[in-house]
mmCIF file of C-alpha atoms in Angstrom:
data_model
loop_
_atom_site.group_PDB
_atom_site.id
_atom_site.type_symbol
_atom_site.label_atom_id
_atom_site.label_comp_id
_atom_site.label_asym_id
_atom_site.label_seq_id
_atom_site.Cartn_x
_atom_site.Cartn_y
_atom_site.Cartn_z
ATOM 1 C CA MET A 1 0.026 0.144 -0.008
ATOM 2 C CA GLY A 2 3.019 2.481 -0.225
ATOM 3 C CA THR A 3 2.857 5.229 1.939
ATOM 4 C CA ILE A 4 -0.989 4.748 3.028
ATOM 5 C CA ALA A 5 -1.269 4.263 6.897
ATOM 6 C CA PRO A 6 -3.439 1.176 7.500
ATOM 7 C CA ARG A 7 -6.985 1.761 8.302
ATOM 8 C CA VAL A 8 -7.611 2.410 11.859
ATOM 9 C CA GLU A 9 -10.228 -0.410 12.176
ATOM 10 C CA SER A 10 -7.551 -2.944 10.802
ATOM 11 C CA LEU A 11 -5.392 -1.925 13.927
ATOM 12 C CA ALA A 12 -8.061 -2.056 16.039
ATOM 13 C CA THR A 13 -9.019 -5.748 15.213
ATOM 14 C CA SER A 14 -5.319 -6.887 14.757
ATOM 15 C CA GLY A 15 -5.098 -7.721 18.464
ATOM 16 C CA MET A 16 -2.422 -5.145 19.107
ATOM 17 C CA LEU A 17 -2.433 -3.980 22.838
ATOM 18 C CA SER A 18 -0.581 -0.672 22.256
ATOM 19 C CA ILE A 19 -1.150 1.886 19.557
ATOM 20 C CA PRO A 20 1.410 2.995 17.085
ATOM 21 C CA LYS A 21 3.208 6.024 18.234
ATOM 22 C CA GLU A 22 1.907 8.511 15.484
ATOM 23 C CA TYR A 23 -1.580 8.078 17.328
ATOM 24 C CA VAL A 24 -0.220 8.933 20.868
ATOM 25 C CA ARG A 25 -1.030 12.672 21.483
ATOM 26 C CA PRO A 26 1.700 15.003 22.675
ATOM 27 C CA GLN A 27 2.384 14.928 26.504
ATOM 28 C CA GLU A 28 0.947 18.305 27.339
ATOM 29 C CA GLU A 29 -2.458 17.218 25.863
ATOM 30 C CA LEU A 30 -2.588 13.642 27.392
ATOM 31 C CA THR A 31 -3.293 15.253 30.948
ATOM 32 C CA SER A 32 -6.915 16.518 29.857
ATOM 33 C CA ILE A 33 -7.698 12.982 28.307
ATOM 34 C CA GLY A 34 -10.047 10.926 30.562
ATOM 35 C CA ASP A 35 -12.303 7.683 30.189
ATOM 36 C CA VAL A 36 -15.104 9.131 28.389
ATOM 37 C CA PHE A 37 -17.736 7.100 30.325
ATOM 38 C CA GLU A 38 -16.318 8.549 33.550
ATOM 39 C CA GLU A 39 -16.442 11.825 31.961
ATOM 40 C CA VAL A 40 -20.004 11.852 30.649
ATOM 41 C CA LYS A 41 -21.277 11.440 34.114
ATOM 42 C CA LYS A 42 -19.613 14.644 35.422
ATOM 43 C CA GLU A 43 -21.649 17.436 36.852
ATOM 44 C CA GLY A 44 -21.005 20.904 35.499
ATOM 45 C CA PRO A 45 -21.903 23.085 32.582
ATOM 46 C CA GLN A 46 -24.093 21.057 30.125
ATOM 47 C CA VAL A 47 -24.497 21.747 26.172
ATOM 48 C CA PRO A 48 -27.978 23.440 26.184
ATOM 49 C CA THR A 49 -31.001 21.230 24.460
ATOM 50 C CA ILE A 50 -33.136 23.564 22.184
ATOM 51 C CA ASP A 51 -36.637 22.394 21.696
ATOM 52 C CA LEU A 52 -37.730 23.564 18.232
ATOM 53 C CA LYS A 53 -41.334 22.468 18.719
ATOM 54 C CA GLU A 54 -42.470 26.224 18.736
ATOM 55 C CA ILE A 55 -40.327 27.586 16.220
ATOM 56 C CA ASP A 56 -43.098 28.054 13.723
ATOM 57 C CA SER A 57 -45.833 28.535 16.184
ATOM 58 C CA GLU A 58 -48.690 30.541 15.191
ATOM 59 C CA ASP A 59 -48.348 32.597 18.411
ATOM 60 C CA GLU A 60 -45.761 35.499 18.036
ATOM 61 C CA PHE A 61 -44.875 35.371 21.772
ATOM 62 C CA VAL A 62 -44.198 31.712 21.815
ATOM 63 C CA ARG A 63 -42.110 31.835 18.660
ATOM 64 C CA ALA A 64 -40.163 34.637 20.004
ATOM 65 C CA LYS A 65 -39.286 32.690 23.248
ATOM 66 C CA CYS A 66 -37.977 29.667 21.213
ATOM 67 C CA ARG A 67 -35.930 31.943 18.862
ATOM 68 C CA GLU A 68 -34.413 33.881 21.778
ATOM 69 C CA LYS A 69 -33.250 30.577 23.363
ATOM 70 C CA LEU A 70 -31.462 29.536 20.274
ATOM 71 C CA LYS A 71 -29.855 32.698 19.976
ATOM 72 C CA LYS A 72 -28.613 32.501 23.467
ATOM 73 C CA ALA A 73 -27.203 29.173 22.803
ATOM 74 C CA ALA A 74 -25.469 30.321 19.644
ATOM 75 C CA GLN A 75 -23.943 33.196 21.565
ATOM 76 C CA GLU A 76 -22.802 31.437 24.629
ATOM 77 C CA TRP A 77 -22.078 27.825 23.585
ATOM 78 C CA GLY A 78 -22.081 27.788 19.818
ATOM 79 C CA VAL A 79 -23.402 24.287 20.305
ATOM 80 C CA MET A 80 -26.545 22.700 21.179
ATOM 81 C CA HIS A 81 -28.632 19.408 21.091
ATOM 82 C CA LEU A 82 -31.806 20.292 18.816
ATOM 83 C CA VAL A 83 -34.920 18.270 19.849
ATOM 84 C CA ASN A 84 -38.462 18.206 18.217
ATOM 85 C CA HIS A 85 -36.506 19.194 15.019
ATOM 86 C CA GLY A 86 -38.998 17.877 12.565
ATOM 87 C CA ILE A 87 -36.972 15.279 11.056
ATOM 88 C CA PRO A 88 -38.740 11.989 11.605
ATOM 89 C CA GLU A 89 -37.084 9.462 14.088
ATOM 90 C CA ASP A 90 -37.738 6.473 11.357
ATOM 91 C CA LEU A 91 -35.544 8.503 8.769
ATOM 92 C CA LEU A 92 -32.568 9.030 11.288
ATOM 93 C CA ASN A 93 -32.586 5.269 12.203
ATOM 94 C CA ARG A 94 -32.707 4.398 8.641
ATOM 95 C CA LEU A 95 -29.749 6.482 7.995
ATOM 96 C CA LYS A 96 -27.753 5.286 10.848
ATOM 97 C CA LYS A 97 -28.470 1.722 9.851
ATOM 98 C CA ALA A 98 -27.311 2.604 6.318
ATOM 99 C CA GLY A 99 -24.025 3.836 7.637
ATOM 100 C CA GLU A 100 -23.365 1.186 10.034
ATOM 101 C CA ALA A 101 -24.168 -1.431 7.299
ATOM 102 C CA PHE A 102 -21.465 0.189 5.051
ATOM 103 C CA PHE A 103 -18.928 0.097 7.965
ATOM 104 C CA SER A 104 -19.609 -3.356 8.882
ATOM 105 C CA LEU A 105 -18.321 -4.504 5.210
ATOM 106 C CA PRO A 106 -14.978 -5.892 5.197
ATOM 107 C CA VAL A 107 -12.075 -3.332 4.999
ATOM 108 C CA GLU A 108 -11.296 -4.536 1.414
ATOM 109 C CA GLU A 109 -14.843 -3.937 0.322
ATOM 110 C CA LYS A 110 -14.628 -0.315 1.648
ATOM 111 C CA GLU A 111 -11.245 0.131 -0.075
ATOM 112 C CA LYS A 112 -13.053 -0.039 -3.358
ATOM 113 C CA TYR A 113 -14.327 3.511 -2.415
ATOM 114 C CA ALA A 114 -10.881 4.609 -1.218
ATOM 115 C CA ASN A 115 -10.104 8.362 -1.657
ATOM 116 C CA ASP A 116 -6.801 9.648 -2.696
ATOM 117 C CA GLN A 117 -6.151 12.700 -0.722
ATOM 118 C CA ALA A 118 -2.581 13.079 -2.217
ATOM 119 C CA SER A 119 -4.094 13.849 -5.559
ATOM 120 C CA GLY A 120 -6.789 16.180 -4.024
ATOM 121 C CA LYS A 121 -9.458 13.626 -4.170
ATOM 122 C CA ILE A 122 -11.059 14.018 -0.995
ATOM 123 C CA HIS A 123 -14.605 12.230 -1.503
ATOM 124 C CA GLY A 124 -14.871 8.669 -0.683
ATOM 125 C CA TYR A 125 -13.372 6.122 2.184
ATOM 126 C CA GLY A 126 -10.278 7.250 4.059
ATOM 127 C CA SER A 127 -8.302 7.729 7.170
ATOM 128 C CA LYS A 128 -6.459 10.923 8.207
ATOM 129 C CA LEU A 129 -3.193 11.459 6.581
ATOM 130 C CA ALA A 130 -0.474 13.385 8.852
ATOM 131 C CA ASN A 131 -0.794 17.030 7.757
ATOM 132 C CA ASN A 132 1.225 18.631 10.575
ATOM 133 C CA ALA A 133 4.831 18.625 11.479
ATOM 134 C CA SER A 134 4.367 15.871 14.144
ATOM 135 C CA GLY A 135 2.764 13.621 11.874
ATOM 136 C CA GLN A 136 -0.155 12.993 14.284
ATOM 137 C CA LEU A 137 -2.732 10.637 13.491
ATOM 138 C CA GLU A 138 -6.435 10.476 14.424
ATOM 139 C CA TRP A 139 -8.107 7.080 15.735
ATOM 140 C CA GLU A 140 -10.792 7.138 12.958
ATOM 141 C CA ASP A 141 -11.966 5.995 9.396
ATOM 142 C CA TYR A 142 -14.568 7.937 7.540
ATOM 143 C CA PHE A 143 -16.517 8.259 4.380
ATOM 144 C CA PHE A 144 -16.961 11.745 3.096
ATOM 145 C CA HIS A 145 -19.031 12.969 0.167
ATOM 146 C CA LEU A 146 -21.532 15.682 -1.003
ATOM 147 C CA VAL A 147 -25.127 15.037 -0.342
ATOM 148 C CA PHE A 148 -26.709 18.515 -1.395
ATOM 149 C CA PRO A 149 -27.668 20.283 -4.018
ATOM 150 C CA GLU A 150 -28.762 17.211 -5.697
ATOM 151 C CA ASP A 151 -27.242 18.382 -9.147
ATOM 152 C CA LYS A 152 -23.489 18.754 -7.554
ATOM 153 C CA ARG A 153 -23.475 15.190 -6.279
ATOM 154 C CA ASP A 154 -21.157 12.579 -7.747
ATOM 155 C CA MET A 155 -23.294 9.195 -7.378
ATOM 156 C CA SER A 156 -20.351 7.260 -8.804
ATOM 157 C CA ILE A 157 -18.572 7.206 -5.320
ATOM 158 C CA TRP A 158 -21.621 6.797 -3.262
ATOM 159 C CA PRO A 159 -21.728 3.126 -1.453
ATOM 160 C CA LYS A 160 -23.756 0.628 -3.476
ATOM 161 C CA THR A 161 -24.148 -1.450 -0.163
ATOM 162 C CA PRO A 162 -26.569 -1.348 1.636
ATOM 163 C CA SER A 163 -29.019 -0.789 -1.305
ATOM 164 C CA ASP A 164 -30.972 1.960 0.423
ATOM 165 C CA TYR A 165 -28.085 3.913 1.241
ATOM 166 C CA THR A 166 -28.736 6.573 -1.503
ATOM 167 C CA GLU A 167 -32.537 6.776 -0.794
ATOM 168 C CA VAL A 168 -32.257 7.474 2.908
ATOM 169 C CA THR A 169 -29.079 9.682 2.742
ATOM 170 C CA SER A 170 -30.618 11.816 -0.021
ATOM 171 C CA GLU A 171 -33.827 12.250 2.039
ATOM 172 C CA TYR A 172 -32.113 13.111 5.067
ATOM 173 C CA ALA A 173 -29.991 15.679 3.074
ATOM 174 C CA LYS A 174 -33.063 17.040 1.658
ATOM 175 C CA GLN A 175 -34.823 17.510 5.150
ATOM 176 C CA LEU A 176 -31.697 18.669 6.866
ATOM 177 C CA ARG A 177 -31.253 21.455 4.188
ATOM 178 C CA GLU A 178 -34.783 22.649 5.303
ATOM 179 C CA LEU A 179 -33.757 22.706 8.833
ATOM 180 C CA ALA A 180 -30.548 24.648 7.884
ATOM 181 C CA THR A 181 -32.868 27.296 6.392
ATOM 182 C CA LYS A 182 -35.050 27.486 9.469
ATOM 183 C CA ILE A 183 -31.967 27.720 11.794
ATOM 184 C CA LEU A 184 -30.022 30.288 9.716
ATOM 185 C CA GLY A 185 -33.357 32.459 9.524
ATOM 186 C CA VAL A 186 -33.214 32.332 13.348
ATOM 187 C CA LEU A 187 -29.760 33.382 13.596
ATOM 188 C CA SER A 188 -30.421 36.246 11.124
ATOM 189 C CA LEU A 189 -33.174 37.605 13.096
ATOM 190 C CA GLY A 190 -31.045 37.458 16.181
ATOM 191 C CA LEU A 191 -28.566 39.636 14.765
ATOM 192 C CA GLY A 192 -31.394 42.354 13.750
ATOM 193 C CA LEU A 193 -30.975 41.502 10.124
ATOM 194 C CA GLU A 194 -33.635 40.054 7.576
ATOM 195 C CA GLU A 195 -34.547 36.547 7.982
ATOM 196 C CA GLY A 196 -33.198 35.457 4.711
ATOM 197 C CA ARG A 197 -29.739 37.286 4.978
ATOM 198 C CA LEU A 198 -27.578 34.744 6.565
ATOM 199 C CA GLU A 199 -28.655 32.052 4.140
ATOM 200 C CA GLU A 200 -27.846 34.449 1.092
ATOM 201 C CA GLU A 201 -24.474 35.150 2.553
ATOM 202 C CA VAL A 202 -23.513 31.566 2.772
ATOM 203 C CA GLY A 203 -24.636 30.878 -0.833
ATOM 204 C CA GLY A 204 -28.365 29.898 -0.634
ATOM 205 C CA MET A 205 -29.941 26.934 -2.081
ATOM 206 C CA GLU A 206 -27.875 26.833 -5.083
ATOM 207 C CA GLU A 207 -24.400 27.232 -3.667
ATOM 208 C CA LEU A 208 -24.510 26.132 0.005
ATOM 209 C CA LEU A 209 -22.848 22.482 0.019
ATOM 210 C CA LEU A 210 -23.898 19.857 2.391
ATOM 211 C CA MET A 211 -20.979 17.430 2.810
ATOM 212 C CA LEU A 212 -21.603 14.328 4.807
ATOM 213 C CA LYS A 213 -18.784 12.719 6.695
ATOM 214 C CA ILE A 214 -19.599 9.533 8.299
ATOM 215 C CA ASN A 215 -16.779 9.047 11.183
ATOM 216 C CA TYR A 216 -16.188 5.434 12.281
ATOM 217 C CA TYR A 217 -13.994 5.388 15.663
ATOM 218 C CA PRO A 218 -12.913 1.823 16.290
ATOM 219 C CA ILE A 219 -12.340 0.473 19.939
ATOM 220 C CA CYS A 220 -9.075 1.589 21.015
ATOM 221 C CA PRO A 221 -6.713 -0.450 23.136
ATOM 222 C CA GLN A 222 -5.209 2.702 24.878
ATOM 223 C CA PRO A 223 -8.112 5.289 24.638
ATOM 224 C CA GLU A 224 -6.324 7.571 27.177
ATOM 225 C CA LEU A 225 -3.497 8.184 24.777
ATOM 226 C CA ALA A 226 -5.295 9.017 21.622
ATOM 227 C CA LEU A 227 -7.987 11.318 20.062
ATOM 228 C CA GLY A 228 -10.719 10.238 17.543
ATOM 229 C CA VAL A 229 -10.439 13.889 16.136
ATOM 230 C CA GLU A 230 -8.236 16.690 17.648
ATOM 231 C CA ALA A 231 -9.336 19.872 18.954
ATOM 232 C CA HIS A 232 -10.639 22.176 16.085
ATOM 233 C CA THR A 233 -13.508 24.461 15.114
ATOM 234 C CA ASP A 234 -15.579 23.621 12.291
ATOM 235 C CA VAL A 235 -14.980 25.866 9.201
ATOM 236 C CA SER A 236 -18.730 25.583 7.954
ATOM 237 C CA SER A 237 -21.313 27.632 8.469
ATOM 238 C CA LEU A 238 -23.609 25.076 10.270
ATOM 239 C CA THR A 239 -22.660 21.392 11.295
ATOM 240 C CA PHE A 240 -25.462 19.023 12.069
ATOM 241 C CA LEU A 241 -24.364 15.690 13.819
ATOM 242 C CA LEU A 242 -25.965 12.388 14.705
ATOM 243 C CA HIS A 243 -24.305 9.516 16.672
ATOM 244 C CA ASN A 244 -24.919 5.974 17.599
ATOM 245 C CA MET A 245 -25.501 7.030 21.425
ATOM 246 C CA VAL A 246 -21.831 6.293 22.383
ATOM 247 C CA PRO A 247 -20.294 9.417 24.026
ATOM 248 C CA GLY A 248 -17.187 10.865 22.714
ATOM 249 C CA LEU A 249 -17.693 14.732 21.929
ATOM 250 C CA GLN A 250 -15.868 17.207 24.153
ATOM 251 C CA LEU A 251 -16.242 21.135 24.014
ATOM 252 C CA PHE A 252 -13.857 23.461 25.125
ATOM 253 C CA TYR A 253 -16.116 25.512 27.362
ATOM 254 C CA GLU A 254 -14.882 28.504 29.510
ATOM 255 C CA GLY A 255 -11.326 26.988 29.818
ATOM 256 C CA LYS A 256 -12.422 23.246 30.323
ATOM 257 C CA TRP A 257 -13.381 20.094 28.502
ATOM 258 C CA VAL A 258 -16.835 19.403 28.689
ATOM 259 C CA THR A 259 -18.112 16.105 27.632
ATOM 260 C CA ALA A 260 -21.477 16.232 25.770
ATOM 261 C CA LYS A 261 -24.059 13.934 27.078
ATOM 262 C CA CYS A 262 -26.148 11.576 24.365
ATOM 263 C CA VAL A 263 -29.601 13.239 24.007
ATOM 264 C CA PRO A 264 -31.968 10.539 22.254
ATOM 265 C CA ASP A 265 -33.531 11.714 19.157
ATOM 266 C CA SER A 266 -31.756 14.891 18.927
ATOM 267 C CA ILE A 267 -29.466 16.414 16.241
ATOM 268 C CA LEU A 268 -26.584 18.180 17.503
ATOM 269 C CA MET A 269 -25.612 21.452 15.954
ATOM 270 C CA HIS A 270 -22.561 23.354 15.846
ATOM 271 C CA ILE A 271 -22.108 27.091 14.772
ATOM 272 C CA GLY A 272 -19.212 27.117 12.313
ATOM 273 C CA ASP A 273 -16.339 29.790 11.705
ATOM 274 C CA THR A 274 -18.407 30.917 8.611
ATOM 275 C CA ILE A 275 -21.172 32.035 10.819
ATOM 276 C CA GLU A 276 -18.960 33.437 13.522
ATOM 277 C CA ILE A 277 -17.226 35.483 11.011
ATOM 278 C CA LEU A 278 -20.326 36.917 9.646
ATOM 279 C CA SER A 279 -21.749 37.595 13.033
ATOM 280 C CA ASN A 280 -18.550 39.479 13.886
ATOM 281 C CA GLY A 281 -18.087 37.070 16.686
ATOM 282 C CA LYS A 282 -21.583 37.231 18.186
ATOM 283 C CA TYR A 283 -22.261 33.713 17.601
ATOM 284 C CA LYS A 284 -19.310 31.306 18.670
ATOM 285 C CA SER A 285 -17.750 28.580 16.797
ATOM 286 C CA ILE A 286 -16.445 26.219 19.830
ATOM 287 C CA LEU A 287 -13.251 24.233 19.904
ATOM 288 C CA HIS A 288 -14.261 20.510 20.257
ATOM 289 C CA ARG A 289 -12.640 17.164 20.033
ATOM 290 C CA GLY A 290 -13.483 13.390 20.009
ATOM 291 C CA LEU A 291 -12.517 10.737 22.686
ATOM 292 C CA VAL A 292 -12.389 7.025 21.981
ATOM 293 C CA ASN A 293 -12.879 4.062 24.163
ATOM 294 C CA LYS A 294 -12.094 0.558 24.729
ATOM 295 C CA GLU A 295 -15.353 -0.968 24.830
ATOM 296 C CA LYS A 296 -17.872 0.287 22.143
ATOM 297 C CA VAL A 297 -17.248 1.584 18.487
ATOM 298 C CA ARG A 298 -18.502 5.168 18.007
ATOM 299 C CA ILE A 299 -20.093 6.350 14.750
ATOM 300 C CA SER A 300 -21.072 9.763 14.207
ATOM 301 C CA TRP A 301 -22.703 11.393 11.071
ATOM 302 C CA ALA A 302 -21.648 15.055 10.605
ATOM 303 C CA VAL A 303 -23.110 17.272 7.847
ATOM 304 C CA PHE A 304 -21.008 20.460 7.217
ATOM 305 C CA CYS A 305 -23.071 23.247 5.362
ATOM 306 C CA GLU A 306 -20.158 25.005 3.619
ATOM 307 C CA PRO A 307 -20.356 28.242 1.487
ATOM 308 C CA PRO A 308 -18.602 27.964 -1.800
ATOM 309 C CA LYS A 309 -15.140 28.106 -1.647
ATOM 310 C CA GLU A 310 -14.369 31.075 -4.137
ATOM 311 C CA LYS A 311 -17.563 32.643 -4.875
ATOM 312 C CA ILE A 312 -18.348 34.635 -1.633
ATOM 313 C CA ILE A 313 -16.076 36.854 0.346
ATOM 314 C CA LEU A 314 -16.478 36.057 4.060
ATOM 315 C CA LYS A 315 -16.364 39.243 6.260
ATOM 316 C CA PRO A 316 -18.461 40.607 9.209
ATOM 317 C CA LEU A 317 -21.485 41.975 7.780
ATOM 318 C CA PRO A 318 -21.272 45.761 7.493
ATOM 319 C CA GLU A 319 -24.337 46.327 9.850
ATOM 320 C CA LEU A 320 -22.462 44.591 12.697
ATOM 321 C CA VAL A 321 -19.366 46.577 12.477
ATOM 322 C CA THR A 322 -19.217 50.038 14.280
ATOM 323 C CA ASN A 323 -16.624 51.895 16.159
ATOM 324 C CA ALA A 324 -17.270 50.410 19.376
ATOM 325 C CA GLU A 325 -17.317 46.851 17.621
ATOM 326 C CA PRO A 326 -14.745 46.965 14.923
ATOM 327 C CA ALA A 327 -14.536 43.849 12.496
ATOM 328 C CA HIS A 328 -12.881 40.969 14.170
ATOM 329 C CA PHE A 329 -11.961 39.048 11.009
ATOM 330 C CA PRO A 330 -10.414 40.218 7.747
ATOM 331 C CA PRO A 331 -12.216 39.446 4.457
ATOM 332 C CA ARG A 332 -11.232 36.192 2.840
ATOM 333 C CA THR A 333 -12.939 33.372 0.784
ATOM 334 C CA PHE A 334 -13.850 30.111 2.366
ATOM 335 C CA ALA A 335 -10.845 28.649 0.582
ATOM 336 C CA GLN A 336 -8.399 31.279 2.221
ATOM 337 C CA HIS A 337 -10.015 30.601 5.516
ATOM 338 C CA ILE A 338 -9.178 26.921 5.344
ATOM 339 C CA GLN A 339 -5.567 27.441 4.382
ATOM 340 C CA HIS A 340 -5.153 30.292 7.021
ATOM 341 C CA LYS A 341 -6.392 27.696 9.627
ATOM 342 C CA LEU A 342 -3.817 24.908 8.173
ATOM 343 C CA PHE A 343 -1.162 27.368 8.238
ATOM 344 C CA ARG A 344 -1.971 28.257 11.769
ATOM 345 C CA LYS A 345 -1.981 24.899 12.891
ATOM 346 C CA THR A 346 1.614 23.960 11.887
ATOM 347 C CA GLN A 347 2.914 27.152 13.375
ATOM 348 C CA GLU A 348 1.227 26.994 17.012
ATOM 349 C CA GLY A 349 -0.276 24.348 19.225
ATOM 350 C CA LEU A 350 -3.701 23.954 20.700
ATOM 351 C CA PRO A 351 -5.195 24.449 24.014
ATOM 352 C CA LYS A 352 -4.238 21.826 26.752
#
């Protein structure tokens, strides 16, 4: 296989008792990595849960109260569990089953969908390549592809097994896209802007891309030494996350790592950098990471709602920039923002 690192799943099922050194986190980071099943029981600040049941209420007052809660969560945390989000539970269960079925195929079957990151082909089945000076790897495999708008999809790389993968994934993407419109509307109003403004600023129906990444975190023999995904903020406008009810997500809140509890039938939503920039920092893109464990495989389904790479200049909206509140972010395209983050990452460390 040349320079390709083996799939993490293959390492996990090889019977090895200690993990290869590329997966071991730097010393200063290790002090903050605990047992996720202990961590999730801890008291302390909790990721807010937002009930969307009343988001479209006839009653103006009821609607405003619901919107206010969402706005507050976006300002204080930048991450929240959404319940009563309107996407049928049955569809979510079918989506998860389809992803689980794909990942339960033998590794050599999945390899038929392998991406080729070196040549810039990032869609498909993959594992992280070392992209920073320390050559650090993450304890996960993944499947990544564009799911919306439908005319921009490349169906040739979509999993053929299970047979309903395309149907359920397409339906989920369509319904999630409607939810994104609703959320962007609430966030716009929360900034004192017109309801459609943020959606327009991130590309609207034609240009906002929904990228699905199914993250597969195998059992890890030394979970206290590794991370499923290292600390980062999402570059997206919004990220919507489902998981198989195994904890792992941690958020860096008020100087401490907080472990998200598993909320049944919820979709977890992150505000990404794109909305943080447009809102001039009023909405937060929170730093987060993923822990792994030695008992249960964790799978998550992340949909990143991304503005087009070059077409839009991201910068704080002029209405939100004043003498008292100058622009906190320089103008750049989405592609430039990603480059800026990669460059910074190779230059400096992350919080301990």
